[in-house]
Short mmCIF file of C-alpha atoms and ligand atoms in Angstrom, two decimals:
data_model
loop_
_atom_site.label_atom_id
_atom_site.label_comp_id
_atom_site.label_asym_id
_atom_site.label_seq_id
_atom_site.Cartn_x
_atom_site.Cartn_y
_atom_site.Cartn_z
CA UNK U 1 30.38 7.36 -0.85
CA UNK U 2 26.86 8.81 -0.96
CA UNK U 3 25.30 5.56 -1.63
CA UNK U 4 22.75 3.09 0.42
CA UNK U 5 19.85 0.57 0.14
CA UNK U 6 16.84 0.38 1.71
CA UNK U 7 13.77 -2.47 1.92
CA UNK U 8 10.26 -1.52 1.92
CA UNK U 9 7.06 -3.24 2.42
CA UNK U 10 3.92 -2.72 0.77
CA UNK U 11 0.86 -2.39 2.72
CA UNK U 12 -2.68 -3.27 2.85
CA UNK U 13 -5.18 -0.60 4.07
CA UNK U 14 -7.80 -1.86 6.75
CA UNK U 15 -9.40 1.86 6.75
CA UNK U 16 -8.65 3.15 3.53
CA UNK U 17 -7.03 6.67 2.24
CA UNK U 18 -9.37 7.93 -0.42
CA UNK U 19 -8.69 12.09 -1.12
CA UNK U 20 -7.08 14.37 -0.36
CA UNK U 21 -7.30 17.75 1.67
CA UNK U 22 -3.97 18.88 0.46
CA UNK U 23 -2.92 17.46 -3.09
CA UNK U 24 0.62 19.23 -3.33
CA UNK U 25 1.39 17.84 0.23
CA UNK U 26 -0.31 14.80 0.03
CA UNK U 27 -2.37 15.27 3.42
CA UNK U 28 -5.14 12.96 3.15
CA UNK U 29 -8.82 13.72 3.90
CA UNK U 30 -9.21 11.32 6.92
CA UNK U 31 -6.92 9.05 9.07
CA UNK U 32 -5.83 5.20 7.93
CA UNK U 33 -4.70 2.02 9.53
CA UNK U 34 -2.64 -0.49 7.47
CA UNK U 35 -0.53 -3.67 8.01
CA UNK U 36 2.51 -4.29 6.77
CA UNK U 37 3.07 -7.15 3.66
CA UNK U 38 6.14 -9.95 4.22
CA UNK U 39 5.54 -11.17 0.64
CA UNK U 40 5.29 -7.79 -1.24
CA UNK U 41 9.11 -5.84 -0.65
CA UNK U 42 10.57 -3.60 -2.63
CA UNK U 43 14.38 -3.07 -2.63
CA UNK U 44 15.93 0.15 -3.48
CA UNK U 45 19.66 1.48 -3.82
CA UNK U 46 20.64 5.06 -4.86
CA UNK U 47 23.67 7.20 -5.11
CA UNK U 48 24.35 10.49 -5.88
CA UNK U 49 27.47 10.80 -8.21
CA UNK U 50 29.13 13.42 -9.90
CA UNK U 51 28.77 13.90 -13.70
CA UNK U 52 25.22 12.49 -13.83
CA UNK U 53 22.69 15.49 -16.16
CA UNK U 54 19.91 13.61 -14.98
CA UNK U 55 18.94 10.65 -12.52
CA UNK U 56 19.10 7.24 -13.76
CA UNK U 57 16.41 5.29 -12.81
CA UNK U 58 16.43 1.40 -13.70
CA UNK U 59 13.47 -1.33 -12.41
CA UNK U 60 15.27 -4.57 -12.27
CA UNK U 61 12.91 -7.69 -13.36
CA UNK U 62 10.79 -8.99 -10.13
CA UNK U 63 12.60 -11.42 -8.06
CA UNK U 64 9.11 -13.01 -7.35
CA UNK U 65 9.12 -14.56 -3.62
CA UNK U 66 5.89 -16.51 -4.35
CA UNK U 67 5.42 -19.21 -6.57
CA UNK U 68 3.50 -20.24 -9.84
CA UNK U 69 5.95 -17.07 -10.73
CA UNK U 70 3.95 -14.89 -13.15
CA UNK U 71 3.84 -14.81 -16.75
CA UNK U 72 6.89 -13.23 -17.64
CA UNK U 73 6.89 -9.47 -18.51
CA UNK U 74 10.54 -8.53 -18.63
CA UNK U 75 11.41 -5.37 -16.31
CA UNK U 76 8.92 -2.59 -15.91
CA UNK U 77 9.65 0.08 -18.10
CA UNK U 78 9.24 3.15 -16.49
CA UNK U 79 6.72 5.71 -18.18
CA UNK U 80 7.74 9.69 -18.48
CA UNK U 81 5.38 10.44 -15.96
CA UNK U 82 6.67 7.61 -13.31
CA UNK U 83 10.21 9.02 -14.08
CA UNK U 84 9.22 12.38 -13.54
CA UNK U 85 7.42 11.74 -10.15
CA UNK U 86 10.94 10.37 -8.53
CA UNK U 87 13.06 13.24 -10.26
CA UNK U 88 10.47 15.29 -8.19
CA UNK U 89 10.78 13.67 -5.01
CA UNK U 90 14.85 13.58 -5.33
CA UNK U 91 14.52 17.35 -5.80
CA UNK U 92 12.96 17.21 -1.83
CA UNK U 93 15.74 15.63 -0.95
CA UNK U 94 18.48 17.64 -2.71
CA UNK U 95 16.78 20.47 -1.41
CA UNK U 96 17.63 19.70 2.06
CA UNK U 97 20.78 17.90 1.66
CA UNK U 98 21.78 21.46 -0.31
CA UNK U 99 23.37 19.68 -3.39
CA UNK U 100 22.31 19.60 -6.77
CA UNK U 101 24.01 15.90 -7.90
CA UNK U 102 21.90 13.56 -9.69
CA UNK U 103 21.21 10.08 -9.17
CA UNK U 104 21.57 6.46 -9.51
CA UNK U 105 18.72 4.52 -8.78
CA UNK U 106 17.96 1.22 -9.13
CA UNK U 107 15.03 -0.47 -7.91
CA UNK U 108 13.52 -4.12 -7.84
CA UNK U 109 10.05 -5.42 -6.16
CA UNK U 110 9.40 -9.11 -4.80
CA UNK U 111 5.45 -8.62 -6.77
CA UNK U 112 5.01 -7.95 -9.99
CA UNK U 113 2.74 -4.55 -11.30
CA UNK U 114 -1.18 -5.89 -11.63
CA UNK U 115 -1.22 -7.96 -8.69
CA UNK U 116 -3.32 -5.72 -6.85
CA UNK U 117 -0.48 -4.33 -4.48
CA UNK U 118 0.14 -0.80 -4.56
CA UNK U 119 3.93 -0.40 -5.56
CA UNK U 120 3.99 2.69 -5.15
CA UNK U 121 3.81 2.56 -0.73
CA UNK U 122 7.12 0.50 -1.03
CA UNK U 123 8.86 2.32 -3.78
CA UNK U 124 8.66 5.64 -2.42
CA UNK U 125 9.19 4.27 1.49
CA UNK U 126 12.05 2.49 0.34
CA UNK U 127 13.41 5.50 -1.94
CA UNK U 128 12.91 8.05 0.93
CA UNK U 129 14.84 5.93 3.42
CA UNK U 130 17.86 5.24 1.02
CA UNK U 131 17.91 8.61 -0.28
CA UNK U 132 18.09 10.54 2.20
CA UNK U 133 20.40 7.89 4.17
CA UNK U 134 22.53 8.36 0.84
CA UNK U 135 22.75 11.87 1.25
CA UNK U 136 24.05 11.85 4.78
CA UNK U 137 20.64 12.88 6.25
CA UNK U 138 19.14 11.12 9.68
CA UNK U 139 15.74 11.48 9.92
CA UNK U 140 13.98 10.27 12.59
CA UNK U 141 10.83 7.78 12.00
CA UNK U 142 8.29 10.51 11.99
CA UNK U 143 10.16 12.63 9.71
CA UNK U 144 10.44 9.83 7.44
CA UNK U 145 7.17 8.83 7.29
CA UNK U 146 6.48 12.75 6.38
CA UNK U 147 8.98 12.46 3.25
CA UNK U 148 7.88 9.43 2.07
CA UNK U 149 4.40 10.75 2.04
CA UNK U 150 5.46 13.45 -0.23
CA UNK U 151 6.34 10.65 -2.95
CA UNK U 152 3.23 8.64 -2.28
CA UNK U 153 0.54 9.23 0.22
CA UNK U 154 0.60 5.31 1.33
CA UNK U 155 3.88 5.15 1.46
CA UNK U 156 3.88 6.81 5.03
CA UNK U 157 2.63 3.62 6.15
CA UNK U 158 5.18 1.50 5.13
CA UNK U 159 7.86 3.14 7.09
CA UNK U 160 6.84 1.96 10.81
CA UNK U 161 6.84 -1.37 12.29
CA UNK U 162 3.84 -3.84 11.42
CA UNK U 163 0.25 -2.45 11.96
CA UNK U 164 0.51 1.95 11.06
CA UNK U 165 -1.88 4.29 11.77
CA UNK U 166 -1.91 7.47 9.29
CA UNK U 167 -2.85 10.36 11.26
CA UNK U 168 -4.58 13.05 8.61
CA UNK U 169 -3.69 15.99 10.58
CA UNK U 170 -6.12 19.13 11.70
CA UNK U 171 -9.01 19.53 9.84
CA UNK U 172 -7.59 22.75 7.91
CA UNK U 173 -4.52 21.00 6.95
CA UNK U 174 -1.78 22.54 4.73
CA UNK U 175 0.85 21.94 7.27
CA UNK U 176 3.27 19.40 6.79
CA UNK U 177 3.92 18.20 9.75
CA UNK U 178 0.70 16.99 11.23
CA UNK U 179 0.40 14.35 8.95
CA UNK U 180 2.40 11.31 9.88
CA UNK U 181 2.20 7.47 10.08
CA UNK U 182 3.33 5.44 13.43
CA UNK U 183 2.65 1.78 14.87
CA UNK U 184 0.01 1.31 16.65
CA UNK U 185 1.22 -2.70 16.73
CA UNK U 186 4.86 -4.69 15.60
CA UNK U 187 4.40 -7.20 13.80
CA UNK U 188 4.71 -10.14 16.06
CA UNK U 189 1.69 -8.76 17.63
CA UNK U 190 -0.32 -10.64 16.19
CA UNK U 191 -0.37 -13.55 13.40
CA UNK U 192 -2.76 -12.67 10.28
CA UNK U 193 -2.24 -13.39 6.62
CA UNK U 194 -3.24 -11.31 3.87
CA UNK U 195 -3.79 -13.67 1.05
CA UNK U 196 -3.98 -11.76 -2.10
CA UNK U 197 -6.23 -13.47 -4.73
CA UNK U 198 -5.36 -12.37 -8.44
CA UNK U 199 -8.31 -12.45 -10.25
CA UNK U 200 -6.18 -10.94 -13.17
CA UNK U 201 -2.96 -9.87 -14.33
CA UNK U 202 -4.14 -6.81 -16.25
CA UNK U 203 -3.03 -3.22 -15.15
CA UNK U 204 -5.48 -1.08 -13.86
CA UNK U 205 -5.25 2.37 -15.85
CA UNK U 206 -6.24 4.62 -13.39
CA UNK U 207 -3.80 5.75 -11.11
CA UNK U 208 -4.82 6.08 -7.19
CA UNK U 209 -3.83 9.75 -7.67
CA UNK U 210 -5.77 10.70 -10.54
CA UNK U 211 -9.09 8.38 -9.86
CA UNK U 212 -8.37 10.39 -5.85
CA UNK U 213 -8.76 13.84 -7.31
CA UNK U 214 -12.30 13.61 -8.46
CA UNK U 215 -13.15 12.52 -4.84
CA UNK U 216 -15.59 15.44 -3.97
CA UNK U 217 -18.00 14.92 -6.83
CA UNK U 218 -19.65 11.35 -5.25
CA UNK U 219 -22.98 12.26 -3.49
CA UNK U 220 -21.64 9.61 -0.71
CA UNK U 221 -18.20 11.38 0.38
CA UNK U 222 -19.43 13.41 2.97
CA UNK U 223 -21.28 10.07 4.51
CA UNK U 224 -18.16 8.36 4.50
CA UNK U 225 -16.03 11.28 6.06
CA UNK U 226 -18.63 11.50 9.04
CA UNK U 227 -18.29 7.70 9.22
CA UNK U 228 -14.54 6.95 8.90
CA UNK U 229 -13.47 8.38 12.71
CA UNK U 230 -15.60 5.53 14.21
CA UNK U 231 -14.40 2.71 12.23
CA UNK U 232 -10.58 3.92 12.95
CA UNK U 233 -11.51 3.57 16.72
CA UNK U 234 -13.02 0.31 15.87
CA UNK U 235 -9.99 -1.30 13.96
CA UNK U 236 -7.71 -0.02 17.11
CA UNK U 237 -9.64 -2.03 19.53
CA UNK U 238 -9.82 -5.12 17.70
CA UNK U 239 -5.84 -5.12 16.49
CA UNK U 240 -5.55 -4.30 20.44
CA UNK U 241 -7.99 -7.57 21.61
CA UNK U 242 -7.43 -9.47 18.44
CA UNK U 243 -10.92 -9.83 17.51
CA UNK U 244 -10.88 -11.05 13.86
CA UNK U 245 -14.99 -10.64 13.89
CA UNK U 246 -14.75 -6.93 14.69
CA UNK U 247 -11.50 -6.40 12.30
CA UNK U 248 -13.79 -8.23 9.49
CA UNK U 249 -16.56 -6.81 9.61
CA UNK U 250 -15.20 -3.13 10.39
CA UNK U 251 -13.17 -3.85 7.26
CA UNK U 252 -15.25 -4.88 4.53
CA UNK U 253 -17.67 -2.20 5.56
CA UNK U 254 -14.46 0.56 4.97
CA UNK U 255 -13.88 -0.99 2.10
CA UNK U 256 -17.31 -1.18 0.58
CA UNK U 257 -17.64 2.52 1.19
CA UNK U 258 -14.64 3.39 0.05
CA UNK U 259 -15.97 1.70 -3.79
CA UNK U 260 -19.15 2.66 -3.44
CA UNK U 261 -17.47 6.65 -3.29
CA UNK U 262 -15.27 5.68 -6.07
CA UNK U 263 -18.43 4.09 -8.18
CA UNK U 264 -20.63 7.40 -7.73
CA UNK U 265 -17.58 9.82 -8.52
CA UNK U 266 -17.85 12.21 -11.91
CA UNK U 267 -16.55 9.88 -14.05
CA UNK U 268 -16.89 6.98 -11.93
CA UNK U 269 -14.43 4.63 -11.24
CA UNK U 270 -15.40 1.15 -11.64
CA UNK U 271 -12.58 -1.39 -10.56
CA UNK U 272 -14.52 -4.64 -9.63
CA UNK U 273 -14.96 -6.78 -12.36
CA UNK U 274 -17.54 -9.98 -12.43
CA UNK U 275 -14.11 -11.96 -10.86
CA UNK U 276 -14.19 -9.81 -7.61
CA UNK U 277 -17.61 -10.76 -7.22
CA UNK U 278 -17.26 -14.32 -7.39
CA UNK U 279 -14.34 -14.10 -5.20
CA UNK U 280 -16.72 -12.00 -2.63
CA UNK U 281 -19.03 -14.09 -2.93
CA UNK U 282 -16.56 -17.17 -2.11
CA UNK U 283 -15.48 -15.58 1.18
CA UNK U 284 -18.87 -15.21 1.95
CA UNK U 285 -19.92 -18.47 1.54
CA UNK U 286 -16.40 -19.43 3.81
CA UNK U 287 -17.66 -16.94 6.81
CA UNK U 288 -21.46 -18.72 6.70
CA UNK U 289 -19.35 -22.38 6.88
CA UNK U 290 -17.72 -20.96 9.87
CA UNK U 291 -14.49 -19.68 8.83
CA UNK U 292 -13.71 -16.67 9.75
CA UNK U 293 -12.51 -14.86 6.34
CA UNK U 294 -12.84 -11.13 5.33
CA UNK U 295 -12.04 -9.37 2.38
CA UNK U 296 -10.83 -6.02 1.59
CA UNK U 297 -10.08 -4.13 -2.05
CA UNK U 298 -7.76 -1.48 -3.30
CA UNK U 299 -7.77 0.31 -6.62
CA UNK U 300 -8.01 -2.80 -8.62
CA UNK U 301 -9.96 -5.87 -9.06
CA UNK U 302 -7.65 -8.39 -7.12
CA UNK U 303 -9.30 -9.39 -3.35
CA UNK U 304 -7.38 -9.30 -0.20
CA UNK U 305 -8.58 -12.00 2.39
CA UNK U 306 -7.77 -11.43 5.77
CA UNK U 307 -7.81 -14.19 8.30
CA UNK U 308 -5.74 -15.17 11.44
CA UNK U 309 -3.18 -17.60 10.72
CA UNK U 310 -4.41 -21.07 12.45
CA UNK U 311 -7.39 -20.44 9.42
CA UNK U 312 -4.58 -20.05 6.32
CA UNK U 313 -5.30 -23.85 5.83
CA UNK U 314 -8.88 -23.78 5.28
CA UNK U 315 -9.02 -20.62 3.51
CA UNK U 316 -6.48 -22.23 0.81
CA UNK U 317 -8.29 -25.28 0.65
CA UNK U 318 -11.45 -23.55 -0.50
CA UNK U 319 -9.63 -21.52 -3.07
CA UNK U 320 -7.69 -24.18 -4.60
CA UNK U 321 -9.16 -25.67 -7.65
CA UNK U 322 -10.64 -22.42 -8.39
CA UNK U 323 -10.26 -21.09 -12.03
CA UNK U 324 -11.11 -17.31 -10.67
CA UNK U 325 -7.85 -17.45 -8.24
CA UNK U 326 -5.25 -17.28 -10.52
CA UNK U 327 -2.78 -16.91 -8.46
CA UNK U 328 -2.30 -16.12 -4.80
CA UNK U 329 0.49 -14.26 -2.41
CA UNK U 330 0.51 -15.18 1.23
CA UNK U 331 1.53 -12.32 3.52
CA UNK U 332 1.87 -11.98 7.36
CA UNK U 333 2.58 -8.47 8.78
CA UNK U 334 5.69 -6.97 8.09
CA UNK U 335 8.54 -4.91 10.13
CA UNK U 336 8.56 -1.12 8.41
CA UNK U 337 11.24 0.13 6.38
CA UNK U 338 14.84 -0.56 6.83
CA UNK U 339 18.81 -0.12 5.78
CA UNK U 340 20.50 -2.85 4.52
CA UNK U 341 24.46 -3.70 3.63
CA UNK U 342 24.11 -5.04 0.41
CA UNK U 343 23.65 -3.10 -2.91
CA UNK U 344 21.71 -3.33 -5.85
CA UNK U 345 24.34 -2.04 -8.34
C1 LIG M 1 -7.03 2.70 -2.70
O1 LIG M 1 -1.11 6.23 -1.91
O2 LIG M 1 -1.37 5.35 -4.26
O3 LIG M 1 -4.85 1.96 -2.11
O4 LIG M 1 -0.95 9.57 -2.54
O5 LIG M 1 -1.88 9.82 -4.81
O6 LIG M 1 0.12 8.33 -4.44
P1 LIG M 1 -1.17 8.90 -3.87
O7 LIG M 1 -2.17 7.67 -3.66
P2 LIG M 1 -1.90 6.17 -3.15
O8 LIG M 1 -3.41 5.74 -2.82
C2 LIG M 1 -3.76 4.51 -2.24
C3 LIG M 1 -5.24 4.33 -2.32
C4 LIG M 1 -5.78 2.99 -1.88
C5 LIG M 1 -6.20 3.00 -0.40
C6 LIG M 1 -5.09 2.95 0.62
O9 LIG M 1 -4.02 2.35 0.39
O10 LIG M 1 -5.34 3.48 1.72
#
């Protein structure tokens, strides 16, 4: 049977992937460290079968791990374009496996879209590992993390163990196997949260790949290229001594460059809204009463708090009660990407 399942978790970027040097290959512009999410998994089974003209692709409703659930939405339905993009990355896969049967896929995430966590690093980690597993092929970590980066450039840095780092390859680039994710740290290494505050449900209408391409046009890109290499060495060295204060602050300045390139692009790309502000400004105002809090922000509004565990308690207790966290998902770090027994369909 040329069927198997794979779980994937998402990931939250401490030094952010922002452009490309390669856009057919995905090879990013400069290196990134990430850390695995326990509360934002995607689940993924496919089989090749005969008979199938095209691959089937299903989303499954969000088994939600995290409670209040969301408003309910129903299963995602998939646009042309999303359907296209994993048609295109079976076609990798077929291509090496030499056969030319279509697919079954079906698919289900623990987080709904528009809750500021990429689903696209879990979807395509967890499609490369069950798809090529499917087909028979046994790739070994590295090679993984190379195929799933052909689906989705973040994806790479789902497929290791706990905290990743995303190495961009030589300068030149264009080769496809320089650019790979690894761990720098499992898991148990050490005990943060990433508690995701949802400022809003709505989904963000620029795509990471699209909003990416237009990179080169901010003024500030080449300032934050020069810059990034130092703040990767930083991050290592405080995941390695556990220094929340370095992590922090190493963070939010990553991140704040990483907006303020996507703010000066041609057209610019604005996704704060006046919630992430207030929600800024709240961790703030938690790090001046002595907690140590940090934030960090993807392509959306939503605001990822960082913290070390023994300081969950506090940090919740200062956003309960607040009308701007509408929500929140609590994740520690996260094993990589992994085969399981039991099937979807
Ligand atoms: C802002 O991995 O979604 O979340 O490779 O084009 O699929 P593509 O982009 P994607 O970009 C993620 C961008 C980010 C920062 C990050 O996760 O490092």
């Amino acid at each position: 049977m040329m069927k198997a399942t794979a779980i994937a978790p998402a990931n939250i970027a401490f030094i952010k992937y922002w452009g490309k040097k390669d856009d057919a290959l995905r090879i990013p512009s400069n290196p990134s460290i990430s850390m695995n999410l326990s509360a934002a998994i995607t689940t993924t089974t496919v089989e090749f079968l005969e008979g199938l003209k095209k691959d089937v692709i299903t989303f499954l409703p969000e088994n939600c791990t995290f409670f209040p659930r969301p408003r309910e939405k129903g299963a995602h339905t998939m646009t042309e374009n999303e359907a296209a993009r994993i048609s295109h990355f079976l076609d990798l896969i077929r291509k090496r496996a030499n056969i030319s049967l279509r697919a079954k896929v079906v698919t289900q995430n623990t987080f709904p879209k528009g809750t500021g966590i990429a689903s696209s690093a879990s979807g395509f980690a967890a499609l490369a590992l069950a798809a090529s597993r499917a087909v028979g092929l046994v790739l070994s970590e590295k090679e993984l993390t190379i195929l799933a980066r052909m689906g989705s450039g973040s994806a790479c840095r789902s497929i290791p163990d706990g905290f990743v780092l995303w190495e961009a390859g030589p300068p030149a680039g264009g080769s496809l196997d320089t650019s790979y994710a690894y761990s720098l740290f499992s898991y148990t290494h050490w005990d943060l949260r990433d508690i995701v505050v949802i400022v809003t449900e709505e989904e963000k209408n620029i795509s990471s790949t699209g909003g990416m391409a237009d990179v080169e046009t901010s003024p500030l890109w080449q300032k934050r290229q020069k810059e990034v290499s130092e703040r990767i060495e930083e991050v290592k060295d405080a995941l390695a001594r556990k220094d929340i204060v370095l992590l922090g602050e190493t963070i939010e300045e990553d991140c704040l460059s990483m907006h303020e390139v996507m703010q000066t692009q041609q057209p610019p790309l604005v996704y704060w809204t006046e919630e992430t502000r207030q929600v800024i400004d709240l961790t703030r105002s938690m790090l001046t009463n002595g907690i140590p809090v940090y934030f960090t922000i993807d392509a959306g509004p939503n605001v990822h708090l960082i913290c070390e565990a023994k300081d969950e308690g506090r940090v919740l207790d200062k956003l309960k009660d607040r009308e701007v966290a509408k929500r929140l998902i609590i994740n520690k770090p996260a094993a990589g990407t992994r085969i399981i027994k039991e099937h979807l369909f």
